[in-house]
Amino acid sequence: MKKILVLHGINLNMFGKRDPAQYGSVTLQQIDEQLGGLASELNVAIECFQTNHEGEMVEKIHRAHEEGIDAVVINAGAWTHYSYGIMDAMAILTAPVVEVHMSHVHSREEFRHFSIFSNIARGQISGFGVNSYLLGLRVAVDILSEES
Ligand code: DQA
């Protein structure tokens, strides 16, 4: 069975408790549960991981690469806009990467328009709340089926 890693970056453990106008009321646990349900429907295995520590995120990406992860869906939170460390770690991956955001980053402050992953990710889905994640997982599975 193909395995997909879902990475949640800095501050995303606070979904449900932060800025409901941007992120709604859904919690990270609920997002992970919905992803788990969709993963079983699509017949893939997923692992969801969240950290607020950049080095921990980088090491998780290294391990995923060494273990031969099939695809990665990432919402790096604010790291998206500036973390060269996470960008370099993601660039090591040979697996396809899909970038997702709950909020519509292109309609928000200018610093959110730039993504450090734009050369690495196959594409970006933003603005659809939890559906951004669910669509991201569907796209990752589609890429894997097209490329196998
Ligand atoms: C976010 C958008 C980022 O700009 C922000 O820093 C976040 C969440 C999103 O999911 O909409 O923390 O990645």
Short mmCIF file of C-alpha atoms and ligand atoms in Angstrom, two decimals:
data_model
loop_
_atom_site.label_atom_id
_atom_site.label_comp_id
_atom_site.label_asym_id
_atom_site.label_seq_id
_atom_site.Cartn_x
_atom_site.Cartn_y
_atom_site.Cartn_z
CA MET A 1 0.00 0.00 0.00
CA LYS A 2 1.27 3.48 -0.87
CA LYS A 3 2.14 5.67 2.11
CA ILE A 4 1.56 9.41 2.19
CA LEU A 5 2.92 11.72 4.85
CA VAL A 6 0.84 14.75 5.84
CA LEU A 7 2.98 17.45 7.45
CA HIS A 8 1.53 20.26 9.53
CA GLY A 9 3.91 23.05 10.47
CA ILE A 10 4.19 25.82 12.96
CA ASN A 11 1.06 26.94 14.87
CA LEU A 12 -1.22 24.50 13.09
CA ASN A 13 -1.91 22.60 16.31
CA MET A 14 -3.94 25.71 17.19
CA PHE A 15 -6.50 25.27 14.40
CA GLY A 16 -9.93 25.55 16.04
CA LYS A 17 -8.54 28.05 18.55
CA ARG A 18 -6.94 30.68 16.29
CA ASP A 19 -8.34 33.27 13.90
CA PRO A 20 -11.67 31.59 13.04
CA ALA A 21 -12.29 34.13 10.25
CA GLN A 22 -9.34 32.58 8.38
CA TYR A 23 -9.29 29.02 9.62
CA GLY A 24 -12.82 28.24 10.82
CA SER A 25 -13.47 26.09 13.87
CA VAL A 26 -12.13 22.75 12.73
CA THR A 27 -9.36 21.33 14.92
CA LEU A 28 -6.19 19.65 13.70
CA GLN A 29 -7.41 16.38 15.17
CA GLN A 30 -10.63 16.64 13.14
CA ILE A 31 -8.61 17.41 10.00
CA ASP A 32 -6.46 14.33 10.63
CA GLU A 33 -9.56 12.20 11.22
CA GLN A 34 -11.11 13.35 7.94
CA LEU A 35 -7.84 12.64 6.15
CA GLY A 36 -7.75 9.18 7.73
CA GLY A 37 -11.29 8.46 6.47
CA LEU A 38 -10.42 9.59 2.95
CA ALA A 39 -7.17 7.61 3.00
CA SER A 40 -9.05 4.37 3.73
CA GLU A 41 -11.51 5.21 0.95
CA LEU A 42 -8.62 5.77 -1.47
CA ASN A 43 -6.80 2.70 -0.22
CA VAL A 44 -3.62 4.43 0.89
CA ALA A 45 -1.89 4.66 4.26
CA ILE A 46 -1.27 8.08 5.76
CA GLU A 47 0.70 9.41 8.65
CA CYS A 48 -0.02 12.89 10.00
CA PHE A 49 2.69 14.81 11.84
CA GLN A 50 2.70 18.26 13.42
CA THR A 51 5.50 20.19 15.07
CA ASN A 52 6.30 23.75 16.05
CA HIS A 53 10.05 23.02 15.90
CA GLU A 54 11.82 23.58 12.61
CA GLY A 55 14.59 21.06 13.29
CA GLU A 56 12.06 18.40 14.21
CA MET A 57 10.22 19.01 10.96
CA VAL A 58 13.47 18.79 8.99
CA GLU A 59 14.40 15.50 10.69
CA LYS A 60 10.94 14.07 10.02
CA ILE A 61 11.39 14.89 6.32
CA HIS A 62 14.84 13.24 6.32
CA ARG A 63 13.41 10.07 7.91
CA ALA A 64 10.48 10.01 5.49
CA HIS A 65 12.95 10.16 2.61
CA GLU A 66 15.11 7.39 4.06
CA GLU A 67 12.05 5.22 4.65
CA GLY A 68 10.91 5.71 1.04
CA ILE A 69 7.71 7.70 1.56
CA ASP A 70 5.56 7.70 -1.59
CA ALA A 71 4.19 11.27 -1.41
CA VAL A 72 4.01 14.25 0.93
CA VAL A 73 1.18 16.72 1.54
CA ILE A 74 2.46 19.75 3.43
CA ASN A 75 0.97 22.76 5.13
CA ALA A 76 4.05 24.36 6.63
CA GLY A 77 2.11 27.30 8.12
CA ALA A 78 4.21 30.47 8.30
CA TRP A 79 7.37 28.47 7.46
CA THR A 80 5.96 28.37 3.93
CA HIS A 81 6.96 31.98 3.49
CA TYR A 82 10.55 31.97 4.75
CA SER A 83 12.09 28.68 5.88
CA TYR A 84 15.12 27.84 3.73
CA GLY A 85 15.85 24.98 6.13
CA ILE A 86 12.57 23.23 5.44
CA MET A 87 12.80 24.08 1.75
CA ASP A 88 16.23 22.40 1.54
CA ALA A 89 14.91 19.34 3.39
CA MET A 90 11.90 19.11 1.06
CA ALA A 91 14.22 19.42 -1.94
CA ILE A 92 15.90 16.15 -0.88
CA LEU A 93 12.64 14.29 -1.43
CA THR A 94 12.18 12.43 -4.67
CA ALA A 95 8.53 11.75 -3.78
CA PRO A 96 5.88 14.15 -5.14
CA VAL A 97 4.92 17.04 -2.87
CA VAL A 98 1.54 18.81 -2.72
CA GLU A 99 1.29 22.10 -0.82
CA VAL A 100 -1.94 23.01 0.94
CA HIS A 101 -3.29 25.92 2.97
CA MET A 102 -6.56 26.29 4.83
CA SER A 103 -6.87 30.01 4.10
CA HIS A 104 -6.68 31.74 0.71
CA VAL A 105 -3.09 32.91 1.10
CA HIS A 106 -3.17 34.98 -2.11
CA SER A 107 -5.98 37.17 -0.81
CA ARG A 108 -4.17 37.90 2.46
CA GLU A 109 -1.10 39.95 3.43
CA GLU A 110 1.58 40.20 0.76
CA PHE A 111 4.16 38.12 2.67
CA ARG A 112 1.78 35.14 2.41
CA HIS A 113 1.72 35.29 -1.40
CA PHE A 114 5.24 33.89 -1.64
CA SER A 115 5.85 30.18 -1.09
CA ILE A 116 9.33 28.81 -0.60
CA PHE A 117 8.03 25.48 -1.94
CA SER A 118 6.85 26.72 -5.32
CA ASN A 119 9.78 25.02 -7.11
CA ILE A 120 9.39 21.84 -5.12
CA ALA A 121 5.64 21.24 -4.88
CA ARG A 122 3.69 19.92 -7.86
CA GLY A 123 1.08 22.55 -7.01
CA GLN A 124 -0.67 24.46 -4.27
CA ILE A 125 -4.25 24.25 -3.01
CA SER A 126 -5.33 27.14 -0.80
CA GLY A 127 -8.49 28.69 0.52
CA PHE A 128 -10.82 25.74 0.97
CA GLY A 129 -10.39 24.99 4.66
CA VAL A 130 -10.24 21.29 5.44
CA ASN A 131 -11.09 20.61 1.80
CA SER A 132 -7.65 21.96 0.84
CA TYR A 133 -6.16 19.02 2.73
CA LEU A 134 -8.65 16.51 1.35
CA LEU A 135 -8.09 17.75 -2.21
CA GLY A 136 -4.35 17.67 -1.57
CA LEU A 137 -4.54 14.03 -0.54
CA ARG A 138 -6.66 13.17 -3.59
CA VAL A 139 -4.15 14.90 -5.88
CA ALA A 140 -1.22 13.09 -4.24
CA VAL A 141 -2.97 9.73 -4.77
CA ASP A 142 -3.76 10.64 -8.38
CA ILE A 143 -0.12 11.57 -9.06
CA LEU A 144 0.98 8.22 -7.62
CA SER A 145 -1.48 6.27 -9.74
CA GLU A 146 -0.50 8.19 -12.89
CA GLU A 147 3.19 7.66 -12.25
CA SER A 148 3.08 3.97 -11.35
C1 DQA B 1 -1.63 28.76 6.55
C2 DQA B 1 -1.35 30.12 5.92
C3 DQA B 1 -0.06 30.72 6.44
O1 DQA B 1 0.18 31.98 5.85
C4 DQA B 1 -0.15 30.90 7.94
O2 DQA B 1 1.07 31.39 8.45
C5 DQA B 1 -0.60 29.69 8.66
C6 DQA B 1 -1.64 28.85 8.07
C7 DQA B 1 -2.98 28.18 6.11
O3 DQA B 1 -3.20 26.99 6.29
O4 DQA B 1 -3.83 28.93 5.63
O5 DQA B 1 -0.17 29.42 9.79
O6 DQA B 1 -0.61 27.86 6.14
#
